[in-house]
């Protein structure tokens, strides 16, 4: 009898161990390296580059598990799709640990992992497509394509595809009897950790990544946290919308001031440095390519040439277009870039006008204005006015046809008639004087 009870007890313990792999002893835990990759920012090309670096490093180190530490408001759908493909094609086992929110495209990334774990109070879902201004996208083709992507990601890990579709499509009706709720038309699905556990959208509720690692059967003694490089941290700061606006303001104001009031040097240096930081931040973040640097350099050269080469403004306009195109292409979001550029331009215009007024005597426009007088003291001899000859009489020394020479007050004077011919040795009288021009007529 005792033997039978012992056998039943052993079978019960083995069944519990099989059902709860995370409860295995430390000796049984896998010792392969575990990589934790944070997904804690907007989903854009900068995050894609960062995650790609993390996955490559994990593969190089023969990692056994990748933990995606997710807390993101979402972002670009196209970038999320690229990241999702990278997760699916990786040979390394992956688990998405939703620490805060896996909203919008963040939920898609989580659904592509092999397993999902959530912290208490976290959320997954609310994946309806919106544009850069936050307005919901109503295009049926785009919504259908995105809903299909979400459903496929859910099905790949054995989850209810209709719930994933209900996260993306506001017009769907989805029954969720496990939590006693029904998504009606006009609503969007967003699941708490407890709800997600009941409907099968999370496999574990855990309070820390270490708990998730143990639950997945790995040792926590060889955990590597993938960190952002110094360049990536600087890029994150430089691509902040407020910082970007300030850099654009300094760039525009500095360069324009240097062009119209040359000789300072400092505004030009500050302006150029500001533009370099703007493009550097967006380049490292993955928003900008080499073409943006080319557009910036071409624009700057054309604007400088406009100050010295007569082109009726053509070079200046082309330079400004090239510079603006580079700024917009370098940015994460076109509408945000235009807003930042508009604010920076208006602020820079005010500063440039003030500087131009204060330093009006040093402006480049003075190169095109004759400000100096040609005086006797400088060695210049002005033409003598002959107004004293008005009304005086004389004799033509040469024929006047109508110009010639007359003797007036014993002085040979160059004269002209009002059009008529006057022979030599004829008496004349001065009737009009304009500076050095003396007009005579027959007496």
mmCIF file of N, CA, C and O in Angstrom, residues 86 93 106 120 133 143 154 197 212 223 234 248 254 302 311 340 353 373 390 423:
data_model
loop_
_atom_site.group_PDB
_atom_site.id
_atom_site.type_symbol
_atom_site.label_atom_id
_atom_site.label_comp_id
_atom_site.label_asym_id
_atom_site.label_seq_id
_atom_site.Cartn_x
_atom_site.Cartn_y
_atom_site.Cartn_z
ATOM 1 N N UNK A 86 12.433 40.120 -38.765
ATOM 2 C CA UNK A 86 13.735 39.822 -38.165
ATOM 3 C C UNK A 86 13.575 38.869 -36.980
ATOM 4 O O UNK A 86 14.367 37.936 -36.808
ATOM 5 N N UNK A 93 15.601 31.566 -29.829
ATOM 6 C CA UNK A 93 14.285 31.610 -29.193
ATOM 7 C C UNK A 93 14.052 33.008 -28.625
ATOM 8 O O UNK A 93 14.971 33.640 -28.089
ATOM 9 N N UNK A 106 3.671 48.187 -31.511
ATOM 10 C CA UNK A 106 4.366 47.439 -30.466
ATOM 11 C C UNK A 106 3.724 46.087 -30.215
ATOM 12 O O UNK A 106 4.407 45.096 -29.907
ATOM 13 N N UNK A 120 2.383 42.859 -14.346
ATOM 14 C CA UNK A 120 1.073 43.260 -13.844
ATOM 15 C C UNK A 120 0.771 44.718 -14.203
ATOM 16 O O UNK A 120 1.612 45.596 -14.050
ATOM 17 N N UNK A 133 -0.354 62.885 -37.506
ATOM 18 C CA UNK A 133 -1.032 63.839 -36.624
ATOM 19 C C UNK A 133 -1.885 63.143 -35.573
ATOM 20 O O UNK A 133 -2.519 63.805 -34.760
ATOM 21 N N UNK A 143 -6.064 49.503 -43.994
ATOM 22 C CA UNK A 143 -6.586 48.848 -42.786
ATOM 23 C C UNK A 143 -6.624 47.333 -42.973
ATOM 24 O O UNK A 143 -6.238 46.567 -42.079
ATOM 25 N N UNK A 154 -0.508 36.675 -34.992
ATOM 26 C CA UNK A 154 -1.156 35.964 -33.889
ATOM 27 C C UNK A 154 -1.252 34.466 -34.196
ATOM 28 O O UNK A 154 -0.986 33.617 -33.337
ATOM 29 N N UNK A 197 -3.993 37.113 -20.379
ATOM 30 C CA UNK A 197 -3.717 35.758 -19.910
ATOM 31 C C UNK A 197 -4.928 34.848 -20.145
ATOM 32 O O UNK A 197 -4.784 33.698 -20.571
ATOM 33 N N UNK A 212 11.046 36.080 -16.069
ATOM 34 C CA UNK A 212 10.728 35.550 -17.396
ATOM 35 C C UNK A 212 11.819 34.596 -17.856
ATOM 36 O O UNK A 212 11.535 33.514 -18.406
ATOM 37 N N UNK A 223 23.307 36.942 -18.247
ATOM 38 C CA UNK A 223 22.341 37.826 -18.901
ATOM 39 C C UNK A 223 23.071 39.069 -19.401
ATOM 40 O O UNK A 223 23.783 39.729 -18.636
ATOM 41 N N UNK A 234 23.202 60.252 -28.027
ATOM 42 C CA UNK A 234 23.266 61.633 -28.516
ATOM 43 C C UNK A 234 22.215 61.852 -29.608
ATOM 44 O O UNK A 234 21.548 62.888 -29.648
ATOM 45 N N UNK A 248 17.662 73.988 -35.999
ATOM 46 C CA UNK A 248 17.299 74.610 -37.277
ATOM 47 C C UNK A 248 17.310 76.130 -37.167
ATOM 48 O O UNK A 248 17.755 76.830 -38.084
ATOM 49 N N UNK A 254 22.303 81.687 -38.080
ATOM 50 C CA UNK A 254 23.757 81.826 -38.115
ATOM 51 C C UNK A 254 24.306 82.012 -39.512
ATOM 52 O O UNK A 254 25.110 82.913 -39.770
ATOM 53 N N UNK A 302 25.067 76.871 -53.069
ATOM 54 C CA UNK A 302 24.262 77.704 -53.966
ATOM 55 C C UNK A 302 23.871 79.018 -53.308
ATOM 56 O O UNK A 302 23.875 80.079 -53.953
ATOM 57 N N UNK A 311 22.413 86.194 -60.518
ATOM 58 C CA UNK A 311 21.571 85.137 -61.089
ATOM 59 C C UNK A 311 20.097 85.472 -60.978
ATOM 60 O O UNK A 311 19.262 84.604 -61.193
ATOM 61 N N UNK A 340 8.682 72.200 -37.399
ATOM 62 C CA UNK A 340 9.938 72.674 -36.793
ATOM 63 C C UNK A 340 10.630 73.684 -37.684
ATOM 64 O O UNK A 340 11.137 74.712 -37.216
ATOM 65 N N UNK A 353 16.552 90.210 -39.030
ATOM 66 C CA UNK A 353 16.126 91.595 -39.263
ATOM 67 C C UNK A 353 16.729 92.519 -38.205
ATOM 68 O O UNK A 353 17.230 93.611 -38.518
ATOM 69 N N UNK A 373 32.385 110.002 -51.323
ATOM 70 C CA UNK A 373 32.410 111.189 -52.181
ATOM 71 C C UNK A 373 33.815 111.372 -52.729
ATOM 72 O O UNK A 373 34.811 111.141 -52.030
ATOM 73 N N UNK A 390 26.803 132.788 -67.874
ATOM 74 C CA UNK A 390 25.433 133.001 -68.332
ATOM 75 C C UNK A 390 25.196 134.482 -68.671
ATOM 76 O O UNK A 390 25.451 135.380 -67.862
ATOM 77 N N UNK A 423 28.568 130.201 -88.175
ATOM 78 C CA UNK A 423 29.885 130.251 -88.820
ATOM 79 C C UNK A 423 30.951 130.781 -87.861
ATOM 80 O O UNK A 423 30.664 131.338 -86.809
#
